[in-house]
Amino acid sequence: MSRCQERNEVYSACLQNTLREDHSRSVEYDVGSGHPSDRETFIRRRWYRIQNKKAARIVTSCPAPGSCGAKAPGWLNGQYPSLEAGIKEMEICYNTGADCCGRNATVYVRQCYGYPVFMFDNVPEKSLGNRVCIELDAEIIYPEAMFQSTHGQCLSNHVMHSENNMADVFICIQHCLHSGEKCKSINFMDNNGTCHLNNASEADYPKHKIVEAYCTYFQRIAVASAEVKVSN
């Protein structure tokens, strides 16, 4: 397990990140160079969400030289992790012209609900003109989600993750969505902001539902609409 996983960044990365919106990073953009390099754009060990008007992601195949206004256009070498996989350590390759992976860098990738986030490490010097390219106006499709609540009750014995002093229940719900299918329900304590992500639901274990004055239980329910496009 990586350092990021151990520090609960698997949950916070999706909500505590910096947005970088840059249409010139589109893989189809090839007008000139001189754009900020990755070394200038991404501070080491900070989570970033990259956007081009809508949710976007780094391309996963080698871009042609000059793509996205870069001397050495970058791409993600490998497959994106699933929602359930948490944080994945991967490699960014930069096409130097002679080699599709002539330079490289480490990147941590977290697939969130509707968008990926990235944490860059050991990016090559800015003078080398390294810039990752993104897919133009990528639209990521996820199932629509709804929750049904029951006040004064909690589900016991199935907590897979817990956080205290959460500002409101909507952040707790977002944590559940970003966890994918692993999160089946949540308990939220109104009096102290404690959030429990459960790997089971009342439907699975009806006898594990307990009375708790300050607790509200939220269970994911099926939605008639199979899929919805999440535009950001």
mmCIF file of C-alpha atoms in Angstrom:
data_model
loop_
_atom_site.group_PDB
_atom_site.id
_atom_site.type_symbol
_atom_site.label_atom_id
_atom_site.label_comp_id
_atom_site.label_asym_id
_atom_site.label_seq_id
_atom_site.Cartn_x
_atom_site.Cartn_y
_atom_site.Cartn_z
ATOM 1 C CA MET A 1 0.000 0.000 0.000
ATOM 2 C CA SER A 2 1.367 3.416 -0.955
ATOM 3 C CA ARG A 3 2.011 6.360 1.331
ATOM 4 C CA CYS A 4 -1.040 8.068 -0.177
ATOM 5 C CA GLN A 5 -3.337 5.165 0.694
ATOM 6 C CA GLU A 6 -2.115 5.099 4.285
ATOM 7 C CA ARG A 7 -2.813 8.808 4.801
ATOM 8 C CA ASN A 8 -6.474 8.576 3.740
ATOM 9 C CA GLU A 9 -5.722 10.574 0.604
ATOM 10 C CA VAL A 10 -7.761 7.977 -1.227
ATOM 11 C CA TYR A 11 -10.792 9.944 0.021
ATOM 12 C CA SER A 12 -9.527 13.512 0.349
ATOM 13 C CA ALA A 13 -7.880 13.589 -3.098
ATOM 14 C CA CYS A 14 -11.254 13.808 -4.835
ATOM 15 C CA LEU A 15 -12.359 16.874 -2.865
ATOM 16 C CA GLN A 16 -9.130 18.650 -1.955
ATOM 17 C CA ASN A 17 -7.449 19.305 -5.272
ATOM 18 C CA THR A 18 -6.428 22.205 -7.495
ATOM 19 C CA LEU A 19 -8.197 22.730 -10.812
ATOM 20 C CA ARG A 20 -6.065 23.405 -13.882
ATOM 21 C CA GLU A 21 -8.146 24.387 -16.912
ATOM 22 C CA ASP A 22 -6.088 24.628 -20.090
ATOM 23 C CA HIS A 23 -7.501 24.096 -23.594
ATOM 24 C CA SER A 24 -3.984 24.203 -25.046
ATOM 25 C CA ARG A 25 -3.298 20.819 -23.442
ATOM 26 C CA SER A 26 -5.741 19.168 -25.829
ATOM 27 C CA VAL A 27 -3.917 16.494 -27.814
ATOM 28 C CA GLU A 28 -5.328 18.124 -30.963
ATOM 29 C CA TYR A 29 -3.727 21.482 -30.172
ATOM 30 C CA ASP A 30 -0.430 21.783 -32.033
ATOM 31 C CA VAL A 31 0.093 25.506 -32.508
ATOM 32 C CA GLY A 32 3.610 26.498 -31.492
ATOM 33 C CA SER A 33 5.368 25.917 -28.202
ATOM 34 C CA GLY A 34 6.361 28.091 -25.281
ATOM 35 C CA HIS A 35 3.481 26.981 -23.074
ATOM 36 C CA PRO A 36 4.191 26.308 -19.381
ATOM 37 C CA SER A 37 5.814 22.939 -18.781
ATOM 38 C CA ASP A 38 4.562 20.383 -16.280
ATOM 39 C CA ARG A 39 7.378 21.354 -13.928
ATOM 40 C CA GLU A 40 6.023 24.927 -13.916
ATOM 41 C CA THR A 41 2.355 23.930 -13.702
ATOM 42 C CA PHE A 42 2.187 21.107 -11.182
ATOM 43 C CA ILE A 43 3.647 21.512 -7.714
ATOM 44 C CA ARG A 44 5.149 18.277 -6.480
ATOM 45 C CA ARG A 45 2.982 16.171 -4.173
ATOM 46 C CA ARG A 46 -0.213 18.163 -4.700
ATOM 47 C CA TRP A 47 -3.433 16.793 -6.186
ATOM 48 C CA TYR A 48 -4.646 18.305 -9.464
ATOM 49 C CA ARG A 49 -7.734 18.013 -11.577
ATOM 50 C CA ILE A 50 -7.110 18.835 -15.246
ATOM 51 C CA GLN A 51 -9.948 20.225 -17.301
ATOM 52 C CA ASN A 52 -10.705 21.429 -20.807
ATOM 53 C CA LYS A 53 -14.147 23.044 -20.402
ATOM 54 C CA LYS A 54 -15.426 19.653 -19.207
ATOM 55 C CA ALA A 55 -13.955 16.692 -17.353
ATOM 56 C CA ALA A 56 -10.747 15.594 -19.044
ATOM 57 C CA ARG A 57 -8.010 13.044 -18.595
ATOM 58 C CA ILE A 58 -4.414 12.565 -19.690
ATOM 59 C CA VAL A 59 -4.187 10.599 -22.936
ATOM 60 C CA THR A 60 -3.086 6.969 -22.704
ATOM 61 C CA SER A 61 -1.300 6.636 -26.042
ATOM 62 C CA CYS A 62 1.832 8.315 -27.352
ATOM 63 C CA PRO A 63 1.001 11.741 -28.862
ATOM 64 C CA ALA A 64 2.786 12.963 -31.965
ATOM 65 C CA PRO A 65 5.662 15.426 -31.510
ATOM 66 C CA GLY A 66 4.315 18.964 -31.161
ATOM 67 C CA SER A 67 0.958 17.864 -29.747
ATOM 68 C CA CYS A 68 -0.608 20.093 -27.067
ATOM 69 C CA GLY A 69 1.979 22.784 -27.794
ATOM 70 C CA ALA A 70 4.813 20.737 -26.301
ATOM 71 C CA LYS A 71 8.351 19.941 -27.344
ATOM 72 C CA ALA A 72 7.912 16.651 -25.506
ATOM 73 C CA PRO A 73 4.182 15.777 -25.222
ATOM 74 C CA GLY A 74 3.297 13.512 -22.317
ATOM 75 C CA TRP A 75 0.954 10.560 -21.917
ATOM 76 C CA LEU A 76 -0.116 8.120 -19.207
ATOM 77 C CA ASN A 77 1.502 4.727 -19.634
ATOM 78 C CA GLY A 78 -1.151 2.252 -18.483
ATOM 79 C CA GLN A 79 -4.835 1.932 -17.665
ATOM 80 C CA TYR A 80 -6.711 4.232 -15.330
ATOM 81 C CA PRO A 81 -7.687 2.734 -11.970
ATOM 82 C CA SER A 82 -11.322 2.022 -11.189
ATOM 83 C CA LEU A 83 -13.256 3.941 -8.543
ATOM 84 C CA GLU A 84 -12.790 1.018 -6.188
ATOM 85 C CA ALA A 85 -9.035 0.707 -6.761
ATOM 86 C CA GLY A 86 -8.118 3.884 -4.893
ATOM 87 C CA ILE A 87 -4.779 5.505 -5.706
ATOM 88 C CA LYS A 88 -2.549 3.950 -8.342
ATOM 89 C CA GLU A 89 1.114 4.768 -8.883
ATOM 90 C CA MET A 90 1.744 5.126 -12.619
ATOM 91 C CA GLU A 91 4.227 6.447 -15.154
ATOM 92 C CA ILE A 92 4.025 9.557 -17.312
ATOM 93 C CA CYS A 93 6.012 9.183 -20.533
ATOM 94 C CA TYR A 94 7.218 12.109 -22.636
ATOM 95 C CA ASN A 95 7.719 11.712 -26.376
ATOM 96 C CA THR A 96 11.123 13.188 -27.201
ATOM 97 C CA GLY A 97 10.761 12.461 -30.908
ATOM 98 C CA ALA A 98 13.224 9.610 -30.940
ATOM 99 C CA ASP A 99 11.446 7.691 -28.175
ATOM 100 C CA CYS A 100 7.797 7.717 -27.025
ATOM 101 C CA CYS A 101 9.080 7.332 -23.469
ATOM 102 C CA GLY A 102 12.354 9.210 -23.770
ATOM 103 C CA ARG A 103 11.686 10.875 -20.412
ATOM 104 C CA ASN A 104 9.356 9.880 -17.628
ATOM 105 C CA ALA A 105 7.881 10.919 -14.300
ATOM 106 C CA THR A 106 5.923 9.291 -11.506
ATOM 107 C CA VAL A 107 2.269 10.198 -11.126
ATOM 108 C CA TYR A 108 -0.344 9.027 -8.634
ATOM 109 C CA VAL A 109 -3.801 8.649 -10.169
ATOM 110 C CA ARG A 110 -7.145 8.511 -8.382
ATOM 111 C CA GLN A 111 -10.328 7.932 -10.374
ATOM 112 C CA CYS A 112 -13.064 9.938 -8.691
ATOM 113 C CA TYR A 113 -16.784 9.961 -9.433
ATOM 114 C CA GLY A 114 -16.847 11.735 -12.800
ATOM 115 C CA TYR A 115 -13.209 12.798 -13.102
ATOM 116 C CA PRO A 116 -9.638 11.651 -12.380
ATOM 117 C CA VAL A 117 -7.115 13.528 -10.228
ATOM 118 C CA PHE A 118 -3.328 13.436 -10.450
ATOM 119 C CA MET A 119 -0.356 13.950 -8.138
ATOM 120 C CA PHE A 120 2.919 14.471 -10.010
ATOM 121 C CA ASP A 121 6.382 13.600 -8.772
ATOM 122 C CA ASN A 122 9.948 13.948 -10.130
ATOM 123 C CA VAL A 123 8.862 15.759 -13.325
ATOM 124 C CA PRO A 124 11.833 16.555 -15.633
ATOM 125 C CA GLU A 125 13.254 20.084 -15.830
ATOM 126 C CA LYS A 126 11.019 22.807 -17.288
ATOM 127 C CA SER A 127 13.562 23.718 -19.968
ATOM 128 C CA LEU A 128 12.885 20.379 -21.670
ATOM 129 C CA GLY A 129 9.337 21.401 -22.632
ATOM 130 C CA ASN A 130 7.455 18.446 -21.121
ATOM 131 C CA ARG A 131 3.656 18.814 -21.126
ATOM 132 C CA VAL A 132 1.022 16.125 -20.647
ATOM 133 C CA CYS A 133 -1.719 16.117 -23.270
ATOM 134 C CA ILE A 134 -5.394 15.636 -22.434
ATOM 135 C CA GLU A 135 -8.298 14.188 -24.361
ATOM 136 C CA LEU A 136 -10.521 16.883 -25.814
ATOM 137 C CA ASP A 137 -13.741 17.419 -23.856
ATOM 138 C CA ALA A 138 -13.668 13.900 -22.430
ATOM 139 C CA GLU A 139 -17.042 12.926 -20.946
ATOM 140 C CA ILE A 140 -16.921 10.264 -18.269
ATOM 141 C CA ILE A 141 -20.112 8.293 -17.755
ATOM 142 C CA TYR A 142 -21.170 6.983 -14.353
ATOM 143 C CA PRO A 143 -24.423 5.583 -13.014
ATOM 144 C CA GLU A 144 -26.737 8.151 -11.480
ATOM 145 C CA ALA A 145 -26.857 7.821 -7.705
ATOM 146 C CA MET A 146 -29.553 8.514 -5.133
ATOM 147 C CA PHE A 147 -29.696 7.930 -1.385
ATOM 148 C CA GLN A 148 -32.633 7.181 0.906
ATOM 149 C CA SER A 149 -32.293 8.366 4.499
ATOM 150 C CA THR A 150 -33.577 7.119 7.862
ATOM 151 C CA HIS A 151 -33.066 9.404 10.856
ATOM 152 C CA GLY A 152 -32.361 7.980 14.300
ATOM 153 C CA GLN A 153 -30.803 4.746 13.074
ATOM 154 C CA CYS A 154 -27.375 3.441 12.038
ATOM 155 C CA LEU A 155 -26.020 0.274 10.479
ATOM 156 C CA SER A 156 -23.514 -1.413 12.787
ATOM 157 C CA ASN A 157 -20.544 -3.741 12.172
ATOM 158 C CA HIS A 158 -19.878 -2.775 8.546
ATOM 159 C CA VAL A 159 -17.799 0.421 8.670
ATOM 160 C CA MET A 160 -14.969 0.350 6.117
ATOM 161 C CA HIS A 161 -13.858 3.961 6.645
ATOM 162 C CA SER A 162 -14.564 6.616 9.259
ATOM 163 C CA GLU A 163 -13.856 10.351 9.471
ATOM 164 C CA ASN A 164 -14.687 12.839 12.209
ATOM 165 C CA ASN A 165 -15.717 16.505 12.229
ATOM 166 C CA MET A 166 -17.078 16.481 8.687
ATOM 167 C CA ALA A 167 -18.746 19.783 7.787
ATOM 168 C CA ASP A 168 -21.951 18.261 6.418
ATOM 169 C CA VAL A 169 -23.509 15.048 5.193
ATOM 170 C CA PHE A 170 -23.039 15.945 1.527
ATOM 171 C CA ILE A 171 -19.265 15.561 1.856
ATOM 172 C CA CYS A 172 -19.848 12.151 3.422
ATOM 173 C CA ILE A 173 -22.068 11.181 0.483
ATOM 174 C CA GLN A 174 -19.403 12.351 -1.973
ATOM 175 C CA HIS A 175 -16.843 10.152 -0.209
ATOM 176 C CA CYS A 176 -19.203 7.225 -0.729
ATOM 177 C CA LEU A 177 -19.655 7.988 -4.430
ATOM 178 C CA HIS A 178 -15.908 8.316 -4.945
ATOM 179 C CA SER A 179 -15.489 4.862 -3.354
ATOM 180 C CA GLY A 180 -17.500 3.182 -6.100
ATOM 181 C CA GLU A 181 -19.342 -0.067 -5.489
ATOM 182 C CA LYS A 182 -17.429 -0.739 -2.273
ATOM 183 C CA CYS A 183 -19.593 1.803 -0.432
ATOM 184 C CA LYS A 184 -23.163 0.552 -0.021
ATOM 185 C CA SER A 185 -24.427 2.977 2.625
ATOM 186 C CA ILE A 186 -23.343 5.614 5.133
ATOM 187 C CA ASN A 187 -23.989 6.616 8.738
ATOM 188 C CA PHE A 188 -23.758 10.311 9.561
ATOM 189 C CA MET A 189 -23.720 11.607 13.141
ATOM 190 C CA ASP A 190 -25.468 14.985 13.227
ATOM 191 C CA ASN A 191 -23.999 15.973 16.605
ATOM 192 C CA ASN A 192 -20.285 15.654 15.783
ATOM 193 C CA GLY A 193 -19.966 15.227 12.009
ATOM 194 C CA THR A 194 -18.759 11.625 12.127
ATOM 195 C CA CYS A 195 -19.039 9.913 8.743
ATOM 196 C CA HIS A 196 -19.067 6.127 8.385
ATOM 197 C CA LEU A 197 -18.772 4.510 4.969
ATOM 198 C CA ASN A 198 -20.327 1.043 5.080
ATOM 199 C CA ASN A 199 -19.507 -1.902 2.829
ATOM 200 C CA ALA A 200 -22.997 -3.331 3.367
ATOM 201 C CA SER A 201 -26.578 -2.096 3.586
ATOM 202 C CA GLU A 202 -29.717 -2.676 5.622
ATOM 203 C CA ALA A 203 -30.998 -4.865 2.803
ATOM 204 C CA ASP A 204 -28.026 -7.181 3.348
ATOM 205 C CA TYR A 205 -28.119 -7.149 7.163
ATOM 206 C CA PRO A 206 -31.499 -5.921 8.457
ATOM 207 C CA LYS A 207 -30.726 -7.108 11.997
ATOM 208 C CA HIS A 208 -27.655 -4.859 12.145
ATOM 209 C CA LYS A 209 -29.754 -1.689 12.065
ATOM 210 C CA ILE A 210 -29.614 -0.056 15.508
ATOM 211 C CA VAL A 211 -31.326 2.918 17.138
ATOM 212 C CA GLU A 212 -28.978 5.905 17.500
ATOM 213 C CA ALA A 213 -30.490 9.292 18.365
ATOM 214 C CA TYR A 214 -28.052 11.516 16.458
ATOM 215 C CA CYS A 215 -27.417 9.196 13.533
ATOM 216 C CA THR A 216 -28.911 9.295 10.047
ATOM 217 C CA TYR A 217 -28.540 6.237 7.842
ATOM 218 C CA PHE A 218 -28.268 6.714 4.066
ATOM 219 C CA GLN A 219 -28.599 3.826 1.644
ATOM 220 C CA ARG A 220 -27.874 3.902 -2.074
ATOM 221 C CA ILE A 221 -30.950 3.061 -4.110
ATOM 222 C CA ALA A 222 -31.424 2.056 -7.719
ATOM 223 C CA VAL A 223 -32.335 4.750 -10.220
ATOM 224 C CA ALA A 224 -34.507 4.105 -13.258
ATOM 225 C CA SER A 225 -32.073 5.960 -15.504
ATOM 226 C CA ALA A 226 -29.160 3.602 -16.140
ATOM 227 C CA GLU A 227 -26.502 6.191 -16.903
ATOM 228 C CA VAL A 228 -25.938 9.916 -16.728
ATOM 229 C CA LYS A 229 -23.150 12.013 -18.190
ATOM 230 C CA VAL A 230 -21.278 13.935 -15.541
ATOM 231 C CA SER A 231 -20.153 17.226 -17.046
ATOM 232 C CA ASN A 232 -17.831 19.428 -15.048
#
